[in-house]
Amino acid sequence: MDKYRIIKRPIVSEKTTKLAEERKYTFEVDKRANKIQIKEAVETIFGVKVEKVNVINGKAKPKRVGQYSGLTAAVTKAIVTLAEGNSIDIYEV
């Protein structure tokens, strides 16, 4: 799998901004990617040393608009912890 297709986008919210102070960055990733592939992709793209990767598999939830019902997209998130002295400027990317 191509390293540039594994990482879809950074997730920026109030909670993830607070985590970034602890060298933990959150990304939306491809559902088929495993922790090793995510680690290699982040290290290659951003040029940093990754210490740990945690993956969260979000489920699709039912939604309804008027008479139409469907599901939201299932999202896989990765929380990447960087080694001491490394950081990513997610607003620049």
PDB file of C-alpha atoms in Angstrom:
ATOM      1  CA  MET A   1       0.000   0.000   0.000  1.00  0.00           C
ATOM      2  CA  ASP A   2       1.270   3.480  -0.911  1.00  0.00           C
ATOM      3  CA  LYS A   3       2.436   5.430   2.164  1.00  0.00           C
ATOM      4  CA  TYR A   4       0.759   8.605   0.922  1.00  0.00           C
ATOM      5  CA  ARG A   5      -2.636   6.859   0.685  1.00  0.00           C
ATOM      6  CA  ILE A   6      -2.504   5.439   4.228  1.00  0.00           C
ATOM      7  CA  ILE A   7      -2.738   8.856   5.934  1.00  0.00           C
ATOM      8  CA  LYS A   8      -5.912  10.565   4.682  1.00  0.00           C
ATOM      9  CA  ARG A   9      -5.973  13.744   6.779  1.00  0.00           C
ATOM     10  CA  PRO A  10      -5.130  15.085  10.233  1.00  0.00           C
ATOM     11  CA  ILE A  11      -8.045  15.390  12.628  1.00  0.00           C
ATOM     12  CA  VAL A  12      -8.141  18.839  14.223  1.00  0.00           C
ATOM     13  CA  SER A  13     -10.445  19.370  17.188  1.00  0.00           C
ATOM     14  CA  GLU A  14     -10.237  20.738  20.689  1.00  0.00           C
ATOM     15  CA  LYS A  15      -9.358  17.317  22.092  1.00  0.00           C
ATOM     16  CA  THR A  16      -6.674  16.526  19.491  1.00  0.00           C
ATOM     17  CA  THR A  17      -5.088  19.959  19.963  1.00  0.00           C
ATOM     18  CA  LYS A  18      -4.731  19.183  23.674  1.00  0.00           C
ATOM     19  CA  LEU A  19      -3.196  15.792  22.817  1.00  0.00           C
ATOM     20  CA  ALA A  20      -0.681  17.488  20.492  1.00  0.00           C
ATOM     21  CA  GLU A  21       0.850  19.165  23.549  1.00  0.00           C
ATOM     22  CA  GLU A  22       1.791  15.650  24.737  1.00  0.00           C
ATOM     23  CA  ARG A  23       3.357  14.756  21.324  1.00  0.00           C
ATOM     24  CA  LYS A  24       0.239  12.746  20.301  1.00  0.00           C
ATOM     25  CA  TYR A  25      -1.213  13.475  16.864  1.00  0.00           C
ATOM     26  CA  THR A  26      -4.459  12.110  15.420  1.00  0.00           C
ATOM     27  CA  PHE A  27      -4.966  11.154  11.767  1.00  0.00           C
ATOM     28  CA  GLU A  28      -7.754   9.605   9.733  1.00  0.00           C
ATOM     29  CA  VAL A  29      -6.231   6.525   8.106  1.00  0.00           C
ATOM     30  CA  ASP A  30      -7.141   3.836   5.575  1.00  0.00           C
ATOM     31  CA  LYS A  31      -9.214   1.009   7.086  1.00  0.00           C
ATOM     32  CA  ARG A  32      -6.885  -1.653   5.662  1.00  0.00           C
ATOM     33  CA  ALA A  33      -3.690  -0.193   7.179  1.00  0.00           C
ATOM     34  CA  ASN A  34      -2.114  -1.802  10.230  1.00  0.00           C
ATOM     35  CA  LYS A  35      -0.022  -0.144  12.963  1.00  0.00           C
ATOM     36  CA  ILE A  36       3.316  -0.915  11.306  1.00  0.00           C
ATOM     37  CA  GLN A  37       2.207   0.608   7.992  1.00  0.00           C
ATOM     38  CA  ILE A  38       0.852   3.708   9.763  1.00  0.00           C
ATOM     39  CA  LYS A  39       4.124   4.139  11.666  1.00  0.00           C
ATOM     40  CA  GLU A  40       6.212   3.869   8.486  1.00  0.00           C
ATOM     41  CA  ALA A  41       3.914   6.298   6.639  1.00  0.00           C
ATOM     42  CA  VAL A  42       4.107   8.984   9.356  1.00  0.00           C
ATOM     43  CA  GLU A  43       7.891   8.619   9.644  1.00  0.00           C
ATOM     44  CA  THR A  44       8.307   8.913   5.856  1.00  0.00           C
ATOM     45  CA  ILE A  45       5.871  11.773   5.239  1.00  0.00           C
ATOM     46  CA  PHE A  46       6.734  13.991   8.208  1.00  0.00           C
ATOM     47  CA  GLY A  47      10.354  12.937   8.875  1.00  0.00           C
ATOM     48  CA  VAL A  48       9.827  12.185  12.575  1.00  0.00           C
ATOM     49  CA  LYS A  49      10.446   9.217  14.898  1.00  0.00           C
ATOM     50  CA  VAL A  50       7.249   7.427  15.992  1.00  0.00           C
ATOM     51  CA  GLU A  51       7.206   5.813  19.420  1.00  0.00           C
ATOM     52  CA  LYS A  52       3.718   4.270  19.520  1.00  0.00           C
ATOM     53  CA  VAL A  53       0.545   3.933  17.418  1.00  0.00           C
ATOM     54  CA  ASN A  54      -2.994   3.413  18.734  1.00  0.00           C
ATOM     55  CA  VAL A  55      -5.826   2.641  16.285  1.00  0.00           C
ATOM     56  CA  ILE A  56      -9.529   3.391  16.819  1.00  0.00           C
ATOM     57  CA  ASN A  57     -12.058   1.711  14.518  1.00  0.00           C
ATOM     58  CA  GLY A  58     -15.178   3.886  14.452  1.00  0.00           C
ATOM     59  CA  LYS A  59     -18.451   2.214  13.500  1.00  0.00           C
ATOM     60  CA  ALA A  60     -20.980   3.515  10.988  1.00  0.00           C
ATOM     61  CA  LYS A  61     -23.977   5.045  12.739  1.00  0.00           C
ATOM     62  CA  PRO A  62     -27.559   5.205  11.447  1.00  0.00           C
ATOM     63  CA  LYS A  63     -28.745   8.650  10.374  1.00  0.00           C
ATOM     64  CA  ARG A  64     -32.030   9.835   8.961  1.00  0.00           C
ATOM     65  CA  VAL A  65     -33.020  12.914   6.962  1.00  0.00           C
ATOM     66  CA  GLY A  66     -36.767  13.043   6.443  1.00  0.00           C
ATOM     67  CA  GLN A  67     -37.895   9.780   4.901  1.00  0.00           C
ATOM     68  CA  TYR A  68     -34.388   8.772   3.843  1.00  0.00           C
ATOM     69  CA  SER A  69     -32.247   6.700   6.156  1.00  0.00           C
ATOM     70  CA  GLY A  70     -28.672   5.569   5.799  1.00  0.00           C
ATOM     71  CA  LEU A  71     -25.377   5.235   7.601  1.00  0.00           C
ATOM     72  CA  THR A  72     -22.525   7.639   8.315  1.00  0.00           C
ATOM     73  CA  ALA A  73     -19.100   6.625   7.086  1.00  0.00           C
ATOM     74  CA  ALA A  74     -17.059   4.289   9.285  1.00  0.00           C
ATOM     75  CA  VAL A  75     -13.830   6.109  10.157  1.00  0.00           C
ATOM     76  CA  THR A  76     -10.534   4.634  11.328  1.00  0.00           C
ATOM     77  CA  LYS A  77      -8.374   6.988  13.415  1.00  0.00           C
ATOM     78  CA  ALA A  78      -4.760   6.592  14.486  1.00  0.00           C
ATOM     79  CA  ILE A  79      -3.255   8.350  17.492  1.00  0.00           C
ATOM     80  CA  VAL A  80       0.486   8.539  16.883  1.00  0.00           C
ATOM     81  CA  THR A  81       2.861   9.231  19.791  1.00  0.00           C
ATOM     82  CA  LEU A  82       6.162  10.776  18.723  1.00  0.00           C
ATOM     83  CA  ALA A  83       9.556  10.304  20.345  1.00  0.00           C
ATOM     84  CA  GLU A  84      10.988  13.027  22.589  1.00  0.00           C
ATOM     85  CA  GLY A  85      12.085  16.105  20.652  1.00  0.00           C
ATOM     86  CA  ASN A  86       9.898  15.457  17.578  1.00  0.00           C
ATOM     87  CA  SER A  87       6.815  17.435  16.547  1.00  0.00           C
ATOM     88  CA  ILE A  88       4.525  17.934  13.560  1.00  0.00           C
ATOM     89  CA  ASP A  89       3.022  21.268  12.507  1.00  0.00           C
ATOM     90  CA  ILE A  90      -0.340  19.995  11.253  1.00  0.00           C
ATOM     91  CA  TYR A  91      -1.531  23.469  10.229  1.00  0.00           C
ATOM     92  CA  GLU A  92       1.348  23.788   7.766  1.00  0.00           C
ATOM     93  CA  VAL A  93       0.684  20.465   5.986  1.00  0.00           C
TER      94      VAL A  93
END
